[in-house]
Amino acid sequence: PLSPSAALPAGLPPAALSCCPAGCQVLDCRTWKAEDMSEAAFFHGYANGVVDDEGRPRMLKVKDWPPEQEFRERMVRHNQDFHELLPLPLYTHTTAGPLNLATMMPSWTNPTDLGPKTYV
């Protein structure tokens, strides 16, 4: 995010807490066990904190989000911000970098997922 406060729980928009009924897989960083959770429940816990059965704070991680869609389709504004902030865009732009060899692959090949990826 362009503003540091947007990455903090206080910066979460209310829509992030009420949207996204779809599920995602989260990883508990203490036990390394994966579990299914709705996206809304994850972001609610991100904003308000989550504790385990013993009252200890849980640190949950979502990897490769959104899982079913490309980031650029699901997070259009953030994708635009990401591309505007890339260093050396001729090399690093994921779709229009003329010196990025992955963008030069023929259309009939299996396209490489160049991201961006979100790790929350």
C-alpha positions as a printed Julia matrix, in Angstrom:
120×3 Matrix{Float64}:
   0.0     0.0     0.0
   1.08    3.53   -0.64
   0.19    4.58    2.88
   1.85    2.65    5.74
  -1.32    2.86    7.83
  -3.15    0.8     5.21
  -1.08   -2.23    6.23
  -2.08   -1.94    9.88
  -5.28   -3.37   11.37
  -6.61    0.15   11.97
  -6.14    0.78    8.25
  -8.35   -2.1     7.18
 -11.45   -0.86    5.43
 -14.74   -2.13    6.9
 -15.46   -3.88    3.6
 -12.45   -6.17    4.17
 -14.06   -7.45    7.35
 -17.46   -8.15    5.85
 -16.68   -9.33    2.32
 -15.16  -12.46    0.94
 -17.32  -15.42    1.95
 -14.92  -17.65    0.02
 -12.56  -19.84    1.96
  -8.81  -19.76    2.1
  -6.21  -21.96    3.66
  -4.29  -20.47    6.56
  -1.13  -21.74    8.2
  -0.62  -21.47   11.95
   2.98  -20.26   12.25
   3.43  -21.87   15.69
   2.24  -25.39   14.85
   2.71  -25.33   11.05
  -0.75  -26.84   10.66
  -2.99  -25.72    7.83
  -6.69  -25.08    8.32
  -9.54  -23.75    6.25
 -11.02  -20.39    7.18
 -13.25  -17.9     5.44
 -11.49  -14.82    4.16
 -13.84  -12.64    6.21
 -12.91  -14.55    9.4
  -9.2   -14.23    8.6
  -9.36  -10.46    8.07
 -11.55  -10.05   11.16
  -8.88  -11.89   13.17
  -6.16   -9.83   11.51
  -7.87   -6.63   12.64
  -8.91   -7.76   16.12
  -6.43  -10.49   17.05
  -6.97  -14.23   17.44
  -6.03  -16.39   20.43
  -5.74  -20.15   20.73
  -7.42  -22.39   23.33
  -4.73  -21.5    25.88
  -5.14  -17.75   25.4
  -1.92  -17.28   23.42
  -2.03  -15.02   20.38
  -2.13  -16.91   17.1
  -0.08  -15.9    14.12
  -1.85  -17.04   10.98
  -0.5   -16.74    7.48
  -2.33  -16.89    4.17
  -0.06  -17.87    1.33
  -0.73  -17.25   -2.33
  -3.88  -15.21   -1.95
  -6.19  -15.04   -3.84
  -5.93  -18.76   -4.62
  -8.39  -19.11   -7.53
  -7.92  -15.78   -9.27
  -5.01  -13.83  -10.56
  -4.05  -10.93   -8.31
  -4.52   -8.44  -11.15
  -8.15   -9.56  -11.59
  -9.08   -9.58   -7.92
  -7.13   -6.54   -6.67
  -7.17   -4.18   -9.63
  -6.16   -0.98   -7.79
  -3.41   -2.7    -5.78
  -2.08   -4.33   -8.94
  -1.82   -0.9   -10.56
   0.0     0.47   -7.49
   2.34   -2.52   -7.54
   3.3    -1.98  -11.17
   3.8     1.76  -10.68
   6.27    1.09   -7.84
   8.34   -1.6    -9.58
  12.03   -0.83   -9.93
  13.38   -1.17  -13.47
   9.95   -1.74  -15.08
  11.53   -2.6   -18.43
  12.81   -5.77  -16.75
  10.31   -6.38  -13.96
   6.85   -5.45  -15.28
   4.9    -8.71  -15.31
   2.95   -8.11  -18.54
   4.53   -5.2   -20.42
   8.23   -5.35  -19.62
   9.95   -5.6   -23.02
  13.14   -6.88  -21.37
  11.3    -9.39  -19.18
  11.87  -12.65  -21.06
   8.8   -14.33  -19.56
   6.54  -11.78  -21.28
   8.01  -12.75  -24.65
   6.92  -16.39  -24.53
   4.56  -17.44  -27.35
   0.86  -17.42  -26.48
   0.56  -21.18  -27.06
   2.98  -21.99  -24.21
   1.89  -22.44  -20.62
   2.01  -18.88  -19.24
   4.25  -18.35  -16.25
   2.54  -16.83  -13.22
   4.69  -13.79  -12.57
   2.52  -12.51   -9.76
   2.39  -10.44   -7.81
   1.64  -12.76   -4.92
   0.2   -11.67   -1.63
   1.44  -13.06    1.66
  -0.76  -11.92    4.56
